[in-house]
Coordinates of C-alpha atoms in Angstrom, one line a residue:
X1 CA -2.1 -45.2 7.9
X2 CA -4.6 -42.6 9.1
X3 CA -7.8 -41.7 7.4
X4 CA -7.4 -38.2 5.8
X5 CA -9.6 -35.5 7.0
X6 CA -12.6 -34.8 4.7
X7 CA -11.8 -31.5 2.9
X8 CA -14.1 -28.6 3.3
X9 CA -16.6 -28.2 0.4
X10 CA -15.3 -25.7 -2.1
X11 CA -16.8 -22.2 -1.8
X12 CA -15.4 -21.0 -5.1
X13 CA -17.5 -21.5 -8.3
X14 CA -15.9 -24.1 -10.6
X15 CA -15.6 -21.8 -13.6
X16 CA -13.7 -19.3 -11.4
X17 CA -11.6 -22.0 -9.8
X18 CA -10.4 -23.3 -13.2
X19 CA -9.0 -19.9 -14.2
X20 CA -7.8 -18.8 -10.8
X21 CA -4.1 -18.7 -11.8
X22 CA -4.9 -16.6 -14.9
X23 CA -6.8 -14.2 -12.6
X24 CA -3.9 -14.0 -10.3
X25 CA -1.7 -13.0 -13.3
X26 CA -4.1 -10.2 -14.1
X27 CA -4.1 -9.0 -10.5
X28 CA -0.3 -9.1 -10.4
X29 CA -0.2 -6.9 -13.5
X30 CA -2.5 -4.4 -11.7
X31 CA -0.3 -4.6 -8.6
X32 CA 2.8 -4.3 -10.8
X33 CA 1.9 -0.9 -12.2
X34 CA 1.3 0.6 -8.7
X35 CA 4.6 -0.6 -7.3
X36 CA 6.4 0.0 -10.6
X37 CA 5.6 3.7 -10.4
X38 CA 7.4 4.1 -7.1
X39 CA 10.4 2.0 -8.1
X40 CA 10.8 3.9 -11.4
X41 CA 10.5 7.3 -9.5
X42 CA 13.3 6.2 -7.2
X43 CA 15.8 6.1 -10.1
X44 CA 14.4 9.4 -11.6
X45 CA 14.8 11.4 -8.3
X46 CA 18.3 12.7 -9.2
X47 CA 17.2 13.7 -12.8
X48 CA 14.0 15.5 -11.6
X49 CA 16.2 17.4 -9.1
X50 CA 18.5 18.6 -11.9
X51 CA 17.7 22.2 -13.1
X52 CA 15.6 22.7 -16.3
X53 CA 15.7 21.7 -19.2
X54 CA 17.0 18.3 -18.0
X55 CA 14.7 18.1 -14.9
X56 CA 12.5 20.4 -12.8
X57 CA 15.1 21.6 -10.4
X58 CA 13.1 20.1 -7.5
X59 CA 14.6 20.6 -4.0
X60 CA 15.0 17.6 -1.6
X61 CA 11.8 18.8 0.2
X62 CA 9.9 18.9 -3.1
X63 CA 11.2 15.5 -4.0
X64 CA 10.0 14.1 -0.7
X65 CA 6.6 15.6 -1.4
X66 CA 6.5 14.2 -4.9
X67 CA 6.8 10.8 -3.3
X68 CA 4.7 11.5 -0.3
X69 CA 1.8 13.2 -2.2
X70 CA 1.3 9.8 -3.7
X71 CA 1.7 7.7 -0.6
X72 CA -0.3 9.9 1.7
X73 CA -3.3 10.1 -0.6
X74 CA -2.9 6.4 -1.2
X75 CA -2.8 5.6 2.5
X76 CA -5.6 8.1 3.4
X77 CA -8.1 6.6 0.9
X78 CA -7.1 2.9 1.1
X79 CA -9.7 1.9 3.7
X80 CA -12.5 3.9 2.1
X81 CA -11.5 2.3 -1.2
X82 CA -11.6 -1.1 0.4
X83 CA -15.1 -0.4 1.8
X84 CA -16.3 0.9 -1.6
X85 CA -15.0 -2.3 -3.2
X86 CA -16.8 -4.4 -0.6
X87 CA -20.0 -2.4 -1.4
X88 CA -19.9 -1.7 -5.1
X89 CA -17.9 -4.6 -6.3
X90 CA -14.1 -5.1 -6.2
X91 CA -13.7 -5.5 -10.0
X92 CA -15.6 -2.2 -10.7
X93 CA -13.5 -0.3 -8.2
X94 CA -10.3 -1.8 -9.4
X95 CA -11.0 -0.9 -13.1
X96 CA -12.0 2.6 -12.0
X97 CA -8.8 3.0 -10.0
X98 CA -6.6 1.9 -12.9
X99 CA -8.3 4.5 -15.2
X100 CA -7.7 7.3 -12.7
X101 CA -4.1 6.1 -12.2
X102 CA -3.4 6.1 -15.9
X103 CA -4.9 9.6 -16.3
X104 CA -2.7 10.9 -13.4
X105 CA 0.4 9.3 -15.0
X106 CA -0.3 11.1 -18.3
X107 CA -0.7 14.4 -16.5
X108 CA 2.5 13.9 -14.4
X109 CA 4.5 13.2 -17.5
X110 CA 3.7 16.8 -18.7
X111 CA 4.3 18.6 -15.4
X112 CA 6.0 22.0 -15.9
X113 CA 7.0 22.5 -12.3
X114 CA 7.6 20.6 -9.0
X115 CA 4.2 21.8 -7.7
X116 CA 2.4 20.4 -10.7
X117 CA 4.2 17.1 -10.3
X118 CA 3.1 16.9 -6.7
X119 CA -0.5 17.6 -7.6
X120 CA -0.6 15.0 -10.4
X121 CA 1.2 12.5 -8.2
X122 CA -1.6 12.9 -5.7
X123 CA -4.1 12.1 -8.5
X124 CA -2.1 8.9 -9.2
X125 CA -2.4 8.1 -5.5
X126 CA -6.2 8.3 -5.6
X127 CA -6.2 5.7 -8.4
X128 CA -3.7 3.5 -6.7
X129 CA -5.7 3.5 -3.5
X130 CA -8.6 1.8 -5.4
X131 CA -6.3 -0.7 -7.1
X132 CA -4.1 -2.2 -4.2
X133 CA -6.8 -3.4 -1.8
X134 CA -9.0 -4.8 -4.6
X135 CA -6.2 -7.1 -5.9
X136 CA -5.8 -8.9 -2.6
X137 CA -9.5 -8.9 -1.8
X138 CA -10.3 -10.6 -5.2
X139 CA -7.4 -13.0 -4.6
X140 CA -9.0 -14.1 -1.3
X141 CA -12.3 -14.7 -3.2
X142 CA -10.9 -16.9 -6.0
X143 CA -8.7 -19.2 -4.0
X144 CA -9.7 -21.7 -1.4
X145 CA -8.2 -21.2 2.1
X146 CA -5.6 -24.0 1.7
X147 CA -4.2 -22.3 -1.5
X148 CA -4.3 -18.7 -0.2
X149 CA -0.8 -18.8 1.4
X150 CA 0.7 -20.0 -1.9
X151 CA -1.2 -17.4 -3.9
X152 CA -0.3 -14.6 -1.5
X153 CA 3.3 -15.6 -1.7
X154 CA 3.2 -15.3 -5.5
X155 CA 1.3 -12.0 -5.2
X156 CA 4.1 -10.7 -2.9
X157 CA 6.6 -12.0 -5.4
X158 CA 5.0 -9.6 -7.9
X159 CA 6.4 -6.8 -5.8
X160 CA 9.8 -8.2 -6.5
X161 CA 9.1 -8.3 -10.2
X162 CA 8.0 -4.6 -10.1
X163 CA 11.1 -3.6 -8.0
X164 CA 13.2 -5.3 -10.6
X165 CA 11.5 -3.9 -13.7
X166 CA 11.0 -0.4 -12.4
X167 CA 14.6 0.8 -11.9
X168 CA 15.8 -0.8 -15.2
X169 CA 12.8 0.5 -17.2
X170 CA 13.3 4.0 -15.6
X171 CA 17.0 3.9 -16.4
X172 CA 16.4 2.9 -20.0
X173 CA 13.8 5.6 -20.5
X174 CA 16.0 8.3 -18.9
X175 CA 18.9 7.3 -21.1
X176 CA 16.8 7.9 -24.2
X177 CA 13.9 10.2 -23.4
X178 CA 12.9 13.1 -21.1
X179 CA 12.2 12.5 -17.4
X180 CA 8.4 12.5 -17.9
X181 CA 8.6 9.2 -19.8
X182 CA 8.9 7.4 -16.5
X183 CA 5.2 8.3 -15.9
X184 CA 4.0 8.0 -19.5
X185 CA 5.1 4.4 -19.6
X186 CA 2.2 3.6 -17.2
X187 CA -0.5 4.4 -19.7
X188 CA -0.1 1.4 -22.0
X189 CA 0.2 -1.0 -19.0
X190 CA -3.1 0.4 -17.6
X191 CA -4.8 -0.2 -21.0
X192 CA -3.7 -3.8 -21.1
X193 CA -4.6 -4.4 -17.4
X194 CA -8.1 -3.0 -17.9
X195 CA -8.8 -5.1 -21.0
X196 CA -7.7 -8.3 -19.2
X197 CA -9.5 -7.4 -16.1
X198 CA -12.8 -7.0 -17.9
X199 CA -12.3 -10.3 -19.8
X200 CA -11.2 -12.6 -16.9
X201 CA -11.8 -11.4 -13.4
X202 CA -15.1 -12.1 -11.6
X203 CA -16.7 -9.4 -9.5
X204 CA -17.3 -9.9 -5.7
X205 CA -18.7 -7.9 -2.9
X206 CA -19.5 -8.0 0.8
X207 CA -23.2 -9.0 1.4
X208 CA -23.2 -6.7 4.4
X209 CA -20.9 -3.7 3.5
X210 CA -20.3 -0.9 6.0
X211 CA -21.3 2.8 5.5
X212 CA -18.7 5.2 4.2
X213 CA -17.1 7.2 6.9
X214 CA -16.4 10.6 5.3
X215 CA -15.5 12.3 8.6
X216 CA -13.0 9.6 9.5
X217 CA -11.4 9.8 6.0
X218 CA -11.0 13.6 6.2
X219 CA -9.5 13.4 9.7
X220 CA -6.9 10.7 8.8
X221 CA -5.8 12.5 5.6
X222 CA -5.5 15.9 7.3
X223 CA -3.7 14.5 10.4
X224 CA -1.2 12.6 8.3
X225 CA -0.5 15.5 5.9
X226 CA 0.1 17.9 8.9
X227 CA 2.4 15.4 10.6
X228 CA 4.5 14.6 7.5
X229 CA 4.7 18.2 6.5
X230 CA 6.0 19.2 9.9
X231 CA 8.7 16.4 9.8
X232 CA 9.8 17.3 6.3
X233 CA 9.9 21.0 7.1
X234 CA 12.0 20.3 10.2
X235 CA 14.5 18.5 8.0
X236 CA 14.6 21.3 5.5
X237 CA 15.4 23.8 8.2
X238 CA 17.6 21.4 10.1
X239 CA 15.8 22.6 13.2
X240 CA 13.0 20.6 14.8
X241 CA 12.6 23.2 17.6
X242 CA 11.3 25.8 15.1
X243 CA 7.8 27.0 16.3
X244 CA 6.2 26.4 12.9
X245 CA 7.6 22.9 12.8
X246 CA 6.5 22.0 16.4
X247 CA 3.0 23.5 15.9
X248 CA 2.5 21.6 12.6
X249 CA 3.6 18.2 14.1
X250 CA 1.6 18.8 17.2
X251 CA -1.5 19.7 15.1
X252 CA -1.1 16.5 13.1
X253 CA -0.8 14.4 16.2
X254 CA -3.9 16.1 17.8
X255 CA -6.0 15.4 14.6
X256 CA -4.8 11.8 14.5
X257 CA -5.8 11.3 18.1
X258 CA -9.1 12.8 17.3
X259 CA -9.5 10.4 14.4
X260 CA -8.9 7.4 16.7
X261 CA -11.4 8.7 19.3
X262 CA -14.0 9.4 16.6
X263 CA -13.5 5.9 15.1
X264 CA -14.1 4.3 18.5
X265 CA -17.4 6.0 18.9
X266 CA -18.6 5.8 15.3
X267 CA -21.2 3.1 14.3
X268 CA -19.6 3.0 10.8
X269 CA -15.9 3.6 11.4
X270 CA -13.3 3.7 8.5
X271 CA -11.1 1.5 10.7
X272 CA -12.7 -0.9 13.1
X273 CA -10.6 -0.4 16.2
X274 CA -11.8 -3.7 17.6
X275 CA -9.7 -5.5 15.0
X276 CA -6.6 -4.4 16.9
X277 CA -7.7 -6.2 20.1
X278 CA -6.3 -9.3 18.3
X279 CA -2.6 -9.1 19.3
X280 CA -1.5 -11.3 16.4
X281 CA -3.3 -9.1 13.9
X282 CA -1.9 -5.9 15.5
X283 CA 1.7 -7.3 15.6
X284 CA 1.5 -8.3 11.9
X285 CA 0.3 -4.9 10.9
X286 CA 3.0 -3.2 13.0
X287 CA 5.7 -5.4 11.5
X288 CA 4.7 -4.4 7.9
X289 CA 4.4 -0.7 8.8
X290 CA 7.9 -0.7 10.5
X291 CA 9.5 -2.7 7.7
X292 CA 8.3 -0.2 5.1
X293 CA 9.3 2.7 7.3
X294 CA 12.9 1.5 7.3
X295 CA 13.0 0.3 3.7
X296 CA 11.5 3.4 2.0
X297 CA 13.7 5.8 3.9
X298 CA 16.8 3.8 3.0
X299 CA 15.8 3.4 -0.7
X300 CA 15.4 7.2 -0.8
X301 CA 19.1 7.8 0.1
X302 CA 20.6 4.8 -1.7
X303 CA 19.8 6.4 -5.1
X304 CA 21.8 9.5 -4.2
X305 CA 24.6 7.3 -3.0
X306 CA 24.8 5.4 -6.3
X307 CA 24.2 8.3 -8.6
X308 CA 25.6 11.4 -6.8
X309 CA 28.5 9.9 -4.8
X310 CA 29.5 6.9 -7.0
X311 CA 28.6 8.5 -10.4
X312 CA 26.4 5.7 -11.8
X313 CA 23.8 6.5 -14.5
X314 CA 20.1 5.9 -13.9
X315 CA 20.2 2.7 -15.9
X316 CA 23.2 1.4 -14.0
X317 CA 21.5 2.3 -10.7
X318 CA 18.5 0.3 -11.8
X319 CA 20.7 -2.7 -12.6
X320 CA 22.4 -2.3 -9.2
X321 CA 19.0 -2.8 -7.5
X322 CA 18.4 -6.1 -9.3
X323 CA 19.6 -8.2 -6.4
X324 CA 17.0 -6.7 -4.1
X325 CA 14.2 -7.5 -6.5
X326 CA 15.6 -10.9 -7.4
X327 CA 15.7 -12.0 -3.8
X328 CA 12.1 -11.0 -3.2
X329 CA 11.1 -12.8 -6.4
X330 CA 13.0 -16.0 -5.3
X331 CA 12.1 -16.1 -1.7
X332 CA 8.6 -14.5 -1.4
X333 CA 6.7 -17.5 -3.0
X334 CA 8.8 -20.0 -0.9
X335 CA 8.4 -18.2 2.5
X336 CA 5.3 -20.3 3.2
X337 CA 7.5 -23.4 3.3
X338 CA 9.7 -21.8 5.9
X339 CA 6.6 -20.9 7.9
X340 CA 5.4 -24.5 7.7
X341 CA 8.7 -25.7 9.1
X342 CA 9.5 -23.0 11.7
X343 CA 6.3 -21.0 12.3
X344 CA 5.3 -17.4 11.6
X345 CA 7.2 -15.9 14.6
X346 CA 10.6 -17.4 13.8
X347 CA 10.3 -16.8 10.1
X348 CA 9.2 -13.1 10.4
X349 CA 11.7 -12.3 13.2
X350 CA 14.5 -13.9 11.3
X351 CA 13.6 -11.8 8.3
X352 CA 13.5 -8.6 10.3
X353 CA 16.9 -9.3 12.0
X354 CA 18.5 -9.9 8.5
X355 CA 16.9 -6.6 7.3
X356 CA 18.2 -4.7 10.4
X357 CA 21.7 -6.1 9.9
X358 CA 21.7 -5.1 6.2
X359 CA 20.5 -1.6 7.0
X360 CA 23.3 -1.3 9.5
X361 CA 25.7 -2.6 6.9
X362 CA 25.2 0.7 4.9
X363 CA 27.6 2.2 7.5
X364 CA 30.5 0.4 5.9
X365 CA 29.9 1.9 2.5
X366 CA 32.2 4.6 1.4
X367 CA 33.0 6.5 -1.8
X368 CA 35.3 3.7 -3.1
X369 CA 33.8 0.6 -1.4
X370 CA 33.7 -2.3 -3.9
X371 CA 30.3 -2.2 -5.4
X372 CA 29.7 -6.0 -5.0
X373 CA 29.3 -5.3 -1.3
X374 CA 26.3 -3.1 -2.0
X375 CA 24.9 -5.9 -4.2
X376 CA 25.2 -8.5 -1.4
X377 CA 23.5 -6.0 1.0
X378 CA 20.6 -5.5 -1.4
X379 CA 20.2 -9.3 -2.0
X380 CA 20.0 -10.0 1.7
X381 CA 17.7 -7.1 2.3
X382 CA 15.3 -8.6 -0.3
X383 CA 15.6 -12.0 1.3
X384 CA 14.7 -10.6 4.7
X385 CA 11.8 -8.6 3.4
X386 CA 10.4 -11.7 1.6
X387 CA 10.3 -13.6 4.9
X388 CA 8.4 -10.7 6.5
X389 CA 5.9 -9.7 3.9
X390 CA 4.5 -13.1 3.0
X391 CA 3.8 -14.5 6.5
X392 CA 2.4 -11.2 7.8
X393 CA 0.1 -10.8 4.8
X394 CA -1.3 -14.3 5.3
X395 CA -1.8 -13.6 9.0
X396 CA -3.6 -10.4 8.3
X397 CA -5.8 -11.7 5.5
X398 CA -6.8 -14.9 7.4
X399 CA -7.6 -13.0 10.6
X400 CA -10.8 -11.6 9.2
X401 CA -13.7 -13.4 7.5
X402 CA -13.5 -13.8 3.7
X403 CA -16.4 -11.3 3.3
X404 CA -14.1 -8.6 4.9
X405 CA -11.2 -9.3 2.6
X406 CA -11.4 -5.7 1.2
X407 CA -11.1 -4.3 4.8
X408 CA -8.3 -6.6 5.7
X409 CA -6.3 -5.8 2.6
X410 CA -7.0 -2.1 3.0
X411 CA -5.7 -2.1 6.6
X412 CA -2.6 -4.0 5.6
X413 CA -1.9 -1.6 2.7
X414 CA -2.8 1.5 4.7
X415 CA -0.3 0.8 7.4
X416 CA 2.3 -0.2 4.8
X417 CA 1.9 3.1 2.9
X418 CA 1.7 5.2 6.1
X419 CA 4.9 3.4 7.3
X420 CA 6.6 4.2 4.0
X421 CA 5.5 7.8 4.0
X422 CA 6.7 8.4 7.5
X423 CA 9.9 6.5 6.7
X424 CA 10.7 8.9 3.8
X425 CA 9.7 11.9 5.9
X426 CA 11.5 10.9 9.1
X427 CA 14.6 9.3 7.7
X428 CA 14.7 11.9 4.9
X429 CA 14.7 14.6 7.5
X430 CA 17.4 12.8 9.5
X431 CA 19.4 12.7 6.3
X432 CA 18.8 16.4 5.5
X433 CA 19.6 17.5 9.1
X434 CA 22.8 15.4 9.3
X435 CA 23.9 16.5 5.8
X436 CA 23.4 20.2 6.6
X437 CA 25.3 19.8 9.8
X438 CA 28.2 18.3 8.0
X439 CA 28.3 20.7 5.0
X440 CA 27.4 24.0 6.7
X441 CA 31.0 24.9 7.7
X442 CA 32.1 24.4 4.1
X443 CA 29.6 26.8 2.7
X444 CA 31.1 29.9 4.3
X445 CA 32.7 31.1 1.1
X446 CA 29.4 31.2 -0.8
X447 CA 27.2 34.3 -1.0
X448 CA 24.7 34.4 1.9
X449 CA 21.7 33.8 -0.5
X450 CA 23.2 30.6 -1.8
X451 CA 24.2 29.0 1.5
X452 CA 20.8 27.8 2.6
X453 CA 19.9 26.4 -0.9
X454 CA 23.3 24.7 -1.2
X455 CA 22.9 23.0 2.2
X456 CA 19.6 21.4 1.5
X457 CA 20.9 18.3 -0.3
X458 CA 23.9 16.8 -2.0
X459 CA 22.3 17.6 -5.4
X460 CA 21.9 21.2 -4.4
X461 CA 25.5 21.5 -3.3
X462 CA 26.8 19.8 -6.4
X463 CA 24.6 22.1 -8.5
X464 CA 26.1 25.2 -6.9
X465 CA 29.6 23.7 -7.2
X466 CA 29.1 23.2 -11.0
X467 CA 28.2 26.9 -11.4
X468 CA 31.3 28.0 -9.6
X469 CA 33.6 26.1 -12.0
X470 CA 37.1 25.2 -10.7
X471 CA 36.4 27.2 -7.5
X472 CA 33.7 24.7 -6.7
X473 CA 35.9 21.6 -6.8
X474 CA 36.5 21.7 -3.0
X475 CA 32.8 21.7 -2.4
X476 CA 32.4 18.4 -4.3
X477 CA 34.6 16.4 -1.9
X478 CA 33.0 18.1 1.1
X479 CA 29.5 17.2 -0.3
X480 CA 30.4 13.6 -0.7
X481 CA 31.9 13.3 2.8
X482 CA 29.0 15.0 4.4
X483 CA 26.5 12.9 2.5
X484 CA 28.3 9.6 3.5
X485 CA 28.2 10.7 7.2
X486 CA 24.5 11.5 6.9
X487 CA 23.8 8.2 5.1
X488 CA 25.5 6.3 7.9
X489 CA 23.5 8.1 10.6
X490 CA 20.2 7.5 8.7
X491 CA 21.0 3.8 8.1
X492 CA 21.6 3.2 11.8
X493 CA 18.2 4.8 12.5
X494 CA 16.6 2.5 10.0
X495 CA 18.3 -0.5 11.5
X496 CA 17.0 0.5 14.9
X497 CA 13.4 0.6 13.6
X498 CA 13.7 -2.8 12.0
X499 CA 15.0 -4.2 15.4
X500 CA 12.0 -2.7 17.2
X501 CA 9.7 -4.5 14.7
X502 CA 11.6 -7.8 15.4
X503 CA 10.9 -7.4 19.2
X504 CA 7.2 -6.8 18.4
X505 CA 7.0 -10.1 16.3
X506 CA 8.9 -12.1 19.0
X507 CA 6.4 -11.0 21.6
X508 CA 3.1 -11.3 19.8
X509 CA 3.2 -13.4 16.6
X510 CA 2.3 -17.1 17.0
X511 CA 5.0 -19.8 17.1
X512 CA 5.0 -23.0 15.2
X513 CA 1.6 -24.7 15.6
X514 CA 1.7 -28.0 17.5
X515 CA 1.9 -31.1 15.3
X516 CA -1.3 -33.1 15.0
X517 CA -1.5 -36.8 15.9
X518 CA -1.8 -37.6 12.2
X519 CA 1.4 -35.8 11.4
X520 CA 3.3 -37.6 14.2
X521 CA 2.0 -41.0 13.0
X522 CA 3.1 -40.2 9.4
X523 CA 6.6 -39.3 10.6
X524 CA 6.8 -42.5 12.7
X525 CA 5.7 -44.6 9.7
X526 CA 8.2 -43.0 7.4
X527 CA 11.0 -43.4 10.1
X528 CA 10.1 -47.1 10.5
X529 CA 10.2 -47.6 6.7
X530 CA 13.8 -46.3 6.7

């Protein structure tokens, strides 16, 4: 037998340590509402695109902006929100973020036009930006280091719960109420979360917080908005050589380059560029960003596949997404055990390869493919994601000192949201361009004024076909065929992105740590006893 190492003296107050799991539950409820909102919206996309009075008649471009207004503001403010939490207190910032998120949800529910919905979604993004980094930062300050991987695994499993509850809740609401109910449901959850937060969660802050970098924040938000706007506009026009599209994308890239240069020279940067000198940290950040790039883009088109092509209701679509959520819920808390056995590199790379394979598997889906095949694809996608999110989150959070937990969490979530926003913009534009290319020849019989509108998305084509009556029946089959081709093209692009991420993790993430002498002695003793 070997003498066990003396454990580090606990750094968490005993009163906080005793209620750490209850605190984790409250943090997961706060996380749940932020993730729940996006997963609910995914099911409501088709309804919102339906003309009034059922929906708002939003175009595919407006739908992309309804999603990206939230994610871009969210991503742009995350790091500042993390710094404010480190400075003012993470609990205060989290409660304030929940209140703003709830207010934005109530306003979004009453939107009278796509433009209003986009504005109110941006307000929700402001609130969410102050919620997400604070949850993980507080977690790191109520759990000792040896329990952090387990707690982060459960925290990541909370994403699975939200993904499961969101589509089903959205489907139930849309079956019985108007589309705005998918936002209004956030308000009571916010009230419950705020009450529990005030009662249970301790406050914490960085004893040496950084100064707020307003110039950096402005540059990052402007650069991202210009870049994403240009990509979405290119998809709408099905022409990325259009001068307006090229100029907007170029301007966004120039501003983002200026942002990086400014941050390198600043004595109080929003993002400390020196963090990225750590190759392991950078690879973990890149893996999370690229995973969400692929996943968010694929989720966007899968809703149109299930509802527009296959004819499932919003509630049925929500139920169809259950395997994706269930797999995350099952595997995310257990991913740390796989890491203990095989190491971070093998676990994360394996998860990415599974994800890439499942994205590629969308190319076998057709209008009459047995639906159980989609269910298997969703389940394996969730399993792959769980084995990426948990290990990379642990690597990122433990790469920086505990006092910088807000900054580490903000960086992780910033790149996750930026990856997701670019995924929706880029893969959504690939979908739009491929769809328009496939349907354009079939729109020749329509009046010139309707052709452009009808070619924007499958919902737009089906809307025009419905108005034409029996004459529009031929358009329905053409729309389905064109969409399936576009979905296959987009899925291959998503799979390629996931494989690029797998290469990054193979090259830069750490392998299995060498076994200690104590571990080897224990194994030998156990083996001899057999």
